[in-house]
Coordinates of C-alpha atoms and ligand atoms in Angstrom, one line a residue:
X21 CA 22.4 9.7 2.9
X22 CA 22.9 6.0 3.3
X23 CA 19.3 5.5 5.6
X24 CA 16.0 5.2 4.3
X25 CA 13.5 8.1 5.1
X26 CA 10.0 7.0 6.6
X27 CA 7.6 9.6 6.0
X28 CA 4.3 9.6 8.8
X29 CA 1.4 11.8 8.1
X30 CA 0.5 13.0 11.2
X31 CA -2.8 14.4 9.7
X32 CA -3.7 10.9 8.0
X33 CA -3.2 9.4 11.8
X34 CA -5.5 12.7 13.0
X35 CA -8.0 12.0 10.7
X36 CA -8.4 8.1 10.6
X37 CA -9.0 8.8 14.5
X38 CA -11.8 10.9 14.2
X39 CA -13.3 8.5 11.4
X40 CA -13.1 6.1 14.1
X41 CA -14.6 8.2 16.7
X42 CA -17.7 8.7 14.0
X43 CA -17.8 5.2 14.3
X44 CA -18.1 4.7 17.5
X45 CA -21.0 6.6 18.0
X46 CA -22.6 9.6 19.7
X47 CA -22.4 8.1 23.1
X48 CA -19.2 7.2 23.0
X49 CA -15.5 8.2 23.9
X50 CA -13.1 6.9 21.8
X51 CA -9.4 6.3 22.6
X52 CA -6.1 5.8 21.2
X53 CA -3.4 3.0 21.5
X54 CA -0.2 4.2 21.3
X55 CA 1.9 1.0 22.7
X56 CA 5.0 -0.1 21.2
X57 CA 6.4 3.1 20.4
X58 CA 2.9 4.2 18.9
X59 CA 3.0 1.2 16.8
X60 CA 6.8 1.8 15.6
X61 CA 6.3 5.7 13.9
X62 CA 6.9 7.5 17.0
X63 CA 5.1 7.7 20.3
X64 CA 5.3 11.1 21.2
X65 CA 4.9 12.5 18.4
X66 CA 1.9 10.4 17.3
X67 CA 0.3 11.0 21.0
X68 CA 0.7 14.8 20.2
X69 CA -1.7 14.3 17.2
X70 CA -3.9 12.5 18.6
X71 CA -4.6 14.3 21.2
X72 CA -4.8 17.4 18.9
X73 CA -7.6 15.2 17.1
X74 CA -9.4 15.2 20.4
X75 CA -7.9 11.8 22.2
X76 CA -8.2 11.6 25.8
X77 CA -7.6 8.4 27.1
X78 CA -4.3 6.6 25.6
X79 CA -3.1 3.2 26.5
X80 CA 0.1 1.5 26.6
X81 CA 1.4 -2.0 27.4
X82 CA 3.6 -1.2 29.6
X83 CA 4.5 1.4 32.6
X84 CA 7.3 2.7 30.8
X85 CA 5.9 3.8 27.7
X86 CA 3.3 5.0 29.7
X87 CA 6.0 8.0 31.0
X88 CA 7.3 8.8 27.0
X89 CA 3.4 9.6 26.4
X90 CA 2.9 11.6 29.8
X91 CA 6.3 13.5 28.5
X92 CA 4.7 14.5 25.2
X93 CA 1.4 15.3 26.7
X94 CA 1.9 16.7 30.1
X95 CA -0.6 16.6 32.8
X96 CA -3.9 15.9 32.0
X97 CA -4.7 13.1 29.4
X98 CA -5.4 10.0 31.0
X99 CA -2.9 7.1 30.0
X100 CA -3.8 3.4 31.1
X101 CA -1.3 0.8 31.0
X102 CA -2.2 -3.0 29.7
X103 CA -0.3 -5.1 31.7
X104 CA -1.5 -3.8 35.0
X105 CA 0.5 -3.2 38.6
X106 CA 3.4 -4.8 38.1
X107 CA 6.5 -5.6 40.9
X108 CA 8.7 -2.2 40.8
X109 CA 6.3 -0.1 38.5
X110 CA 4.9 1.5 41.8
X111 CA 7.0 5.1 41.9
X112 CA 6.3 5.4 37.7
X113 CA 2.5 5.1 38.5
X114 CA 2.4 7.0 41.0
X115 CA 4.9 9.7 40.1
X116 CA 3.4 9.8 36.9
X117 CA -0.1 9.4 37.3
X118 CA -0.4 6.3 35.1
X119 CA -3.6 4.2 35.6
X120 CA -3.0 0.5 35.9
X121 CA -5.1 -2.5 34.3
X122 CA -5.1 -4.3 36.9
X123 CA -5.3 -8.0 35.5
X124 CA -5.5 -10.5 39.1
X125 CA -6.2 -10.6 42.7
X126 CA -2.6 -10.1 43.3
X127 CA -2.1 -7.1 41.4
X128 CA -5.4 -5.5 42.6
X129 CA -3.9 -6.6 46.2
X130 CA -0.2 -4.7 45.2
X131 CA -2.2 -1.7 44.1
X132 CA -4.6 -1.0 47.0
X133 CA -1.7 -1.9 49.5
X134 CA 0.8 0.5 47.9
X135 CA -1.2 3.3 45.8
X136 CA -4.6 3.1 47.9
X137 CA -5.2 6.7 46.6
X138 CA -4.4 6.2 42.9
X139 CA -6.8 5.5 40.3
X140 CA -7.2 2.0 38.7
X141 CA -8.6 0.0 35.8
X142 CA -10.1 -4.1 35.8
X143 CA -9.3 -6.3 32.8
X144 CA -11.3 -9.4 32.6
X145 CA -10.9 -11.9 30.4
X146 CA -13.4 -12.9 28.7
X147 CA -12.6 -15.7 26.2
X148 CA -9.1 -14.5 24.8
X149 CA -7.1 -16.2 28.2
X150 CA -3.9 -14.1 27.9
X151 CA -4.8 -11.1 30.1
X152 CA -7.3 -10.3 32.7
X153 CA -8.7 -11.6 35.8
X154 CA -10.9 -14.8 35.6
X155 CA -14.7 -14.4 35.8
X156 CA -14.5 -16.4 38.9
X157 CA -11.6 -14.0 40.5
X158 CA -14.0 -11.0 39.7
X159 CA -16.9 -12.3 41.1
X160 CA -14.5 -12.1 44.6
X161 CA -13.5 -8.8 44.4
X162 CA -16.0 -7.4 42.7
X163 CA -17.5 -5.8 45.9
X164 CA -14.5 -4.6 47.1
X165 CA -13.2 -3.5 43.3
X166 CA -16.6 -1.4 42.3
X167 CA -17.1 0.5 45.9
X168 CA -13.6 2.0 45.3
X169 CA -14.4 3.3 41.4
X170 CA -12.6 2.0 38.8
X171 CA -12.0 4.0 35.9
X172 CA -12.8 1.5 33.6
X173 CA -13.2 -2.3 33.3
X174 CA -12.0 -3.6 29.9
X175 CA -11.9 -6.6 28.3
X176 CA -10.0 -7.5 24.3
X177 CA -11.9 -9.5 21.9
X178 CA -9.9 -12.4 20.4
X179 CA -11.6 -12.3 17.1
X180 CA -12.7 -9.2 16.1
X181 CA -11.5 -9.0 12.7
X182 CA -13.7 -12.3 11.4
X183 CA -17.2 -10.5 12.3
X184 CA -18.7 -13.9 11.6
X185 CA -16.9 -15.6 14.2
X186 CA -19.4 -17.0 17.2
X187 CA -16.4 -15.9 19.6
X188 CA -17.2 -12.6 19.3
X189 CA -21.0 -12.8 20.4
X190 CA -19.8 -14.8 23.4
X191 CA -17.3 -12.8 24.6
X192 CA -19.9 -9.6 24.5
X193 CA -22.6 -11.5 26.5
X194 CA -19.9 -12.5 28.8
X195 CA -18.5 -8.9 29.0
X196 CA -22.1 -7.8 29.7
X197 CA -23.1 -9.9 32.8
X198 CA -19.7 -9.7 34.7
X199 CA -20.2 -5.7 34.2
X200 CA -23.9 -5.2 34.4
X201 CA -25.2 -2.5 37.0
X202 CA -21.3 -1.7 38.8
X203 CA -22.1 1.9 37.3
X204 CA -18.3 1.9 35.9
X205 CA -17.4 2.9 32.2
X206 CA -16.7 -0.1 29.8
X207 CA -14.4 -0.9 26.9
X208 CA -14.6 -3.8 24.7
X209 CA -13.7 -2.7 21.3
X210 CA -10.5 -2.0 19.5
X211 CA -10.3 -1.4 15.8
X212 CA -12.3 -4.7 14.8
X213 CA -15.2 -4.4 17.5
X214 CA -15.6 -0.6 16.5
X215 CA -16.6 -2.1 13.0
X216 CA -18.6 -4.6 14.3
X217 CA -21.2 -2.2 15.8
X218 CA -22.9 -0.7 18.5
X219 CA -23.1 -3.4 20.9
X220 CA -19.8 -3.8 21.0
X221 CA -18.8 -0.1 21.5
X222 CA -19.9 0.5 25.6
X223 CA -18.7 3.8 26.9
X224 CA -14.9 3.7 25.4
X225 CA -13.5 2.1 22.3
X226 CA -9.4 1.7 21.9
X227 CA -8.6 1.9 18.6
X228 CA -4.7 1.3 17.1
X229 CA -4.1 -0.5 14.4
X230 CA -6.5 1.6 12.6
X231 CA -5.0 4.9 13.6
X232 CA -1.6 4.0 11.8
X233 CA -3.3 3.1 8.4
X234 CA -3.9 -0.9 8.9
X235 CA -6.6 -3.8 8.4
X236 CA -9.6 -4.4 9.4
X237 CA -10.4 -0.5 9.2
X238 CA -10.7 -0.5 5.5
X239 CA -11.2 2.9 4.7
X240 CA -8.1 4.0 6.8
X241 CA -6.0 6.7 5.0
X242 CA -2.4 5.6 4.7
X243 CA 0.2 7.1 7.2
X244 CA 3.4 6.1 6.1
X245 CA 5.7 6.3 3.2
X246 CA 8.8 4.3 3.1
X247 CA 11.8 5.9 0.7
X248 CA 14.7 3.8 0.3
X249 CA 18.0 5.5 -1.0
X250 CA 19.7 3.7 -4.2
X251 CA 23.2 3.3 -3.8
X252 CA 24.3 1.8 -6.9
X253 CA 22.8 0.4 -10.2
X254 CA 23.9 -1.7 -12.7
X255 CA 23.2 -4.1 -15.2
X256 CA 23.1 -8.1 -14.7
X257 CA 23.8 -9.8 -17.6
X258 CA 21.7 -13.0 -18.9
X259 CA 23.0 -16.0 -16.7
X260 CA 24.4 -13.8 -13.5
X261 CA 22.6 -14.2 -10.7
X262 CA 22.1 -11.7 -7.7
X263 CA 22.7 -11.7 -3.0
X264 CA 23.4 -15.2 -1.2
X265 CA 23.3 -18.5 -2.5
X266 CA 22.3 -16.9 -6.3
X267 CA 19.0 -17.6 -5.6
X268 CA 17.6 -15.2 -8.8
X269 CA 19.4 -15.9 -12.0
X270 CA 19.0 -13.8 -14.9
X271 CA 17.1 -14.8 -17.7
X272 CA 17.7 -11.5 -19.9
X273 CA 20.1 -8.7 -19.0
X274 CA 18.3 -6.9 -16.4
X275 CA 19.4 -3.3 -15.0
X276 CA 19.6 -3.3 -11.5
X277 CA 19.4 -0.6 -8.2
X278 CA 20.5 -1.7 -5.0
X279 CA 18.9 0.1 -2.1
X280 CA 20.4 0.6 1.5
X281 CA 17.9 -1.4 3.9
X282 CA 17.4 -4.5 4.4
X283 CA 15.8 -7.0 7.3
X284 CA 17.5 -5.0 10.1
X285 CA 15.2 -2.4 8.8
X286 CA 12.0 -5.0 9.1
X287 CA 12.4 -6.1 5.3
X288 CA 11.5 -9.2 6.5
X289 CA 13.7 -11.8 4.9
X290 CA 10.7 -14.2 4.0
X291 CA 9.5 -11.4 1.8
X292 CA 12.8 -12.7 -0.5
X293 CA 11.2 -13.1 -4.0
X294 CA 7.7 -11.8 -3.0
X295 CA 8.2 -8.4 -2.6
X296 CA 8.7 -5.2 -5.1
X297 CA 9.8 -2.1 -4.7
X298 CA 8.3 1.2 -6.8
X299 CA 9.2 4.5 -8.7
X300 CA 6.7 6.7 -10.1
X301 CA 4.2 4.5 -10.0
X302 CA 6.0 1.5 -12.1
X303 CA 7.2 -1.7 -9.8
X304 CA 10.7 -2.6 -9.5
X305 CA 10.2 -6.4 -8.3
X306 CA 12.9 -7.3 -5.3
X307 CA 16.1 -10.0 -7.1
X308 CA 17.7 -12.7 -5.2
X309 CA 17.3 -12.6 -1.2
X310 CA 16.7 -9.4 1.2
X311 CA 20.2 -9.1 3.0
X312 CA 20.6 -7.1 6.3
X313 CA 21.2 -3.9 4.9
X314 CA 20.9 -4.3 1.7
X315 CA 17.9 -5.1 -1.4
X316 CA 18.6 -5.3 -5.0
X317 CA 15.3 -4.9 -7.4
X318 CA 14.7 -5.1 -11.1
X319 CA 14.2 -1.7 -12.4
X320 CA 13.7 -2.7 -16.0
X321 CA 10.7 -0.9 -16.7
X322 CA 11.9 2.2 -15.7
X323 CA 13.2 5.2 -18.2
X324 CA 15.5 6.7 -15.9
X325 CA 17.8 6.2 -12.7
X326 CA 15.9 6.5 -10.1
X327 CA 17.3 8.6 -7.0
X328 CA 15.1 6.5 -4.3
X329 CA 12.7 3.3 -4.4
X330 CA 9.6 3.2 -2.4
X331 CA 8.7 0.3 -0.2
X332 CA 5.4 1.6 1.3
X333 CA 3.8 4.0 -1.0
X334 CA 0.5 5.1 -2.2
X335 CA 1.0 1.9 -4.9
X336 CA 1.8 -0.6 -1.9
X337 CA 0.6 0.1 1.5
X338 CA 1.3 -1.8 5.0
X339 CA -1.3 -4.4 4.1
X340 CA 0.2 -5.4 1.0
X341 CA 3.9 -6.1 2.6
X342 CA 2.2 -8.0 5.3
X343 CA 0.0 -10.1 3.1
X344 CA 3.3 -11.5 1.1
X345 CA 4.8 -11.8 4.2
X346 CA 1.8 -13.8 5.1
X347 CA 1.8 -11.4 8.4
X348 CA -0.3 -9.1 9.3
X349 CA 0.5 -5.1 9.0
X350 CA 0.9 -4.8 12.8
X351 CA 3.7 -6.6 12.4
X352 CA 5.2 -4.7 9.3
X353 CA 4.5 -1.2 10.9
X354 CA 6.6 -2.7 14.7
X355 CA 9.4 -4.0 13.0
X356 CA 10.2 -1.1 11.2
X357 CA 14.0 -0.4 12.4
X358 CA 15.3 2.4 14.6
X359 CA 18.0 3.0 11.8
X360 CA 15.4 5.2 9.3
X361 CA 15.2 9.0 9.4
X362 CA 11.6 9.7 10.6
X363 CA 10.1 12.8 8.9
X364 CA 6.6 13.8 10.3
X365 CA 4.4 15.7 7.8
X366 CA 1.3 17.9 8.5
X367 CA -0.2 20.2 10.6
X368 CA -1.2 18.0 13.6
X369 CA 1.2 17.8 16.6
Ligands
PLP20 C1 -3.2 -3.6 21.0 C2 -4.5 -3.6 21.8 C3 -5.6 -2.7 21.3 C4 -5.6 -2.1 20.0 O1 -5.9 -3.0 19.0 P1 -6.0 -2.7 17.5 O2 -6.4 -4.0 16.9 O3 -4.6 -2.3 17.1 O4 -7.0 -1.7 17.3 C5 -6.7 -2.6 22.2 N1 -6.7 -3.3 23.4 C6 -5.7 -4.1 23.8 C7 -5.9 -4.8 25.1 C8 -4.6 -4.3 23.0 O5 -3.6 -5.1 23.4

């Protein structure tokens, strides 16, 4: 097989949701975002195990992944979609009991006029000025938004992951007097305002990032493992060099496995030179530039020909890749390409 083989553990996902959950506290529910294909390892299958863990309420960015998650799940779960009531989305809410952010006067006008029976959620914005409506456009529907029962009001922290930023204190106390006494459940906090504590938590945290295995929930338990098939080795002698525009030159004859994936894959090509591979816990450092389908490493210090090379592994985790990608591991986990086989492990969905 000429396709790498990404591995998810479904129980890892399973369990770093309820660790969350712990951390959200007693009083409150916690969540799960599963947008973007459930952050690239497979929506329904990650929505399945989540909701196995004990998730209720899943969120999306848009209506359509909203119906691949009501698919896995059936009737039941609530699923909320990010970007609100948009121009032809009506039928998919509606047909599919999707619940709607709604993010302006316009949408919340589109909604009530064509769903007036359909449950709804208000996003404010509070600082991060990318999604929600204005403090000043809530303030003039507020009492004709609260009277008809939201299911939740929501606003996203911009900075959640630097607790010592000043922005997240602000956008809280913002959060709190645009919400206080309308009786509604809140949610504020997503991975990062989970770890920043209780005040950020309200009735309903929305954890992702953190689910899949990624930073800032340290103590995350990784969910993926990335296998990449070698499809030939070989030996490049002193003075060869290796991939486009000879970028690596040998300095000593140094044996060689090429493996079949590359930056159609989400081997991002910036990660040329900065990135390794690893077998059996011994790193095969990447030659020359990533091609599309292709990576050549340096697999000098190992004793045998190895069968496969690891990109994520228990040696080198999302967070790792991002950081010499100087990205972040959101980023790593969403590119990774359609072209892998997707194995799921353990018990949970
Ligand atoms: C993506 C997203 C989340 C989840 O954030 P993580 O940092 O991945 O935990 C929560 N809320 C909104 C509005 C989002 O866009």
């Amino acid at each position: 097989m000429g396709t790498g083989q990404l591995t998810i553990d479904l129980d890892a996902i399973a369990a770093n949701w309820t660790a969350l959950d712990a951390l959200s506290g007693s009083g409150t529910e916690t969540g799960a975002v599963v947008k973007a294909n459930g952050y690239g390892l497979g929506a329904g299958r990650v929505a399945r195990a989540l909701a196995h863990a004990g998730a209720r309420r899943f969120f999306v960015a848009q209506a359509e992944e909203g119906s691949a998650i009501r698919n896995a799940l059936g009737r039941g779960p609530e699923i909320y979609v990010f970007s609100g009531h948009m121009r032809g989305d009506t039928d998919m809410l509606g047909d599919l009991e999707l619940i709607p952010m709604l993010n302006s006067i316009d949408q919340l006008t589109r909604h009530l006029e064509a769903l007036p029976q359909s449950p709804f959620g208000i996003q404010l914005d509070t600082g991060m000025n990318r999604l929600g409506m204005e403090p000043g456009e809530w303030t003039a529907v507020r009492d004709v938004a609260v009277p008809r029962k939201p299911r939740l009001i929501m606003s996203h922290l911009a900075s959640a992951d630097e607790p010592e930023s000043p922005q997240n204190k602000a956008q809280v106390q913002l959060f709190r007097e645009l919400t206080s006494g309308c009786g509604i459940p809140r949610s504020l906090g997503a991975t990062g305002g989970i770890l920043l504590g209780a005040d950020y938590h309200f009735e309903l945290t929305r954890p992702g990032i953190g689910l899949y295995g990624g930073l800032p929930f340290r103590d995350a338990r990784q969910a993926v493992q990335l296998d990449l098939p070698v499809i030939q080795t070989g030996v490049v002698l002193k003075g060869e060099s290796v991939g486009y525009n000879a970028t690596w030159q040998a300095p000593v004859d140094t044996p060689t496995a090429t493996v079949g994936a590359g930056y159609a894959d989400g081997i991002l090509r910036g990660l040329s030179g900065k990135l390794s591979l690893w077998a059996d816990g011994v790193e095969c450092p990447v030659l020359g530039r990533v091609s599309m389908d292709l990576v050549v490493a340096d697999i000098s210090g190992l004793s045998h020909e190895p069968r496969v090379l690891s990109l994520l592994c228990p040696e080198q985790g999302i967070d790792a890749v991002a950081a010499a990608a100087d990205t972040i591991g959101y980023e790593i986990l969403t590119a990774l390409g359609p072209r892998y086989a997707r194995r799921y492990s353990g018990r949970a969905g």
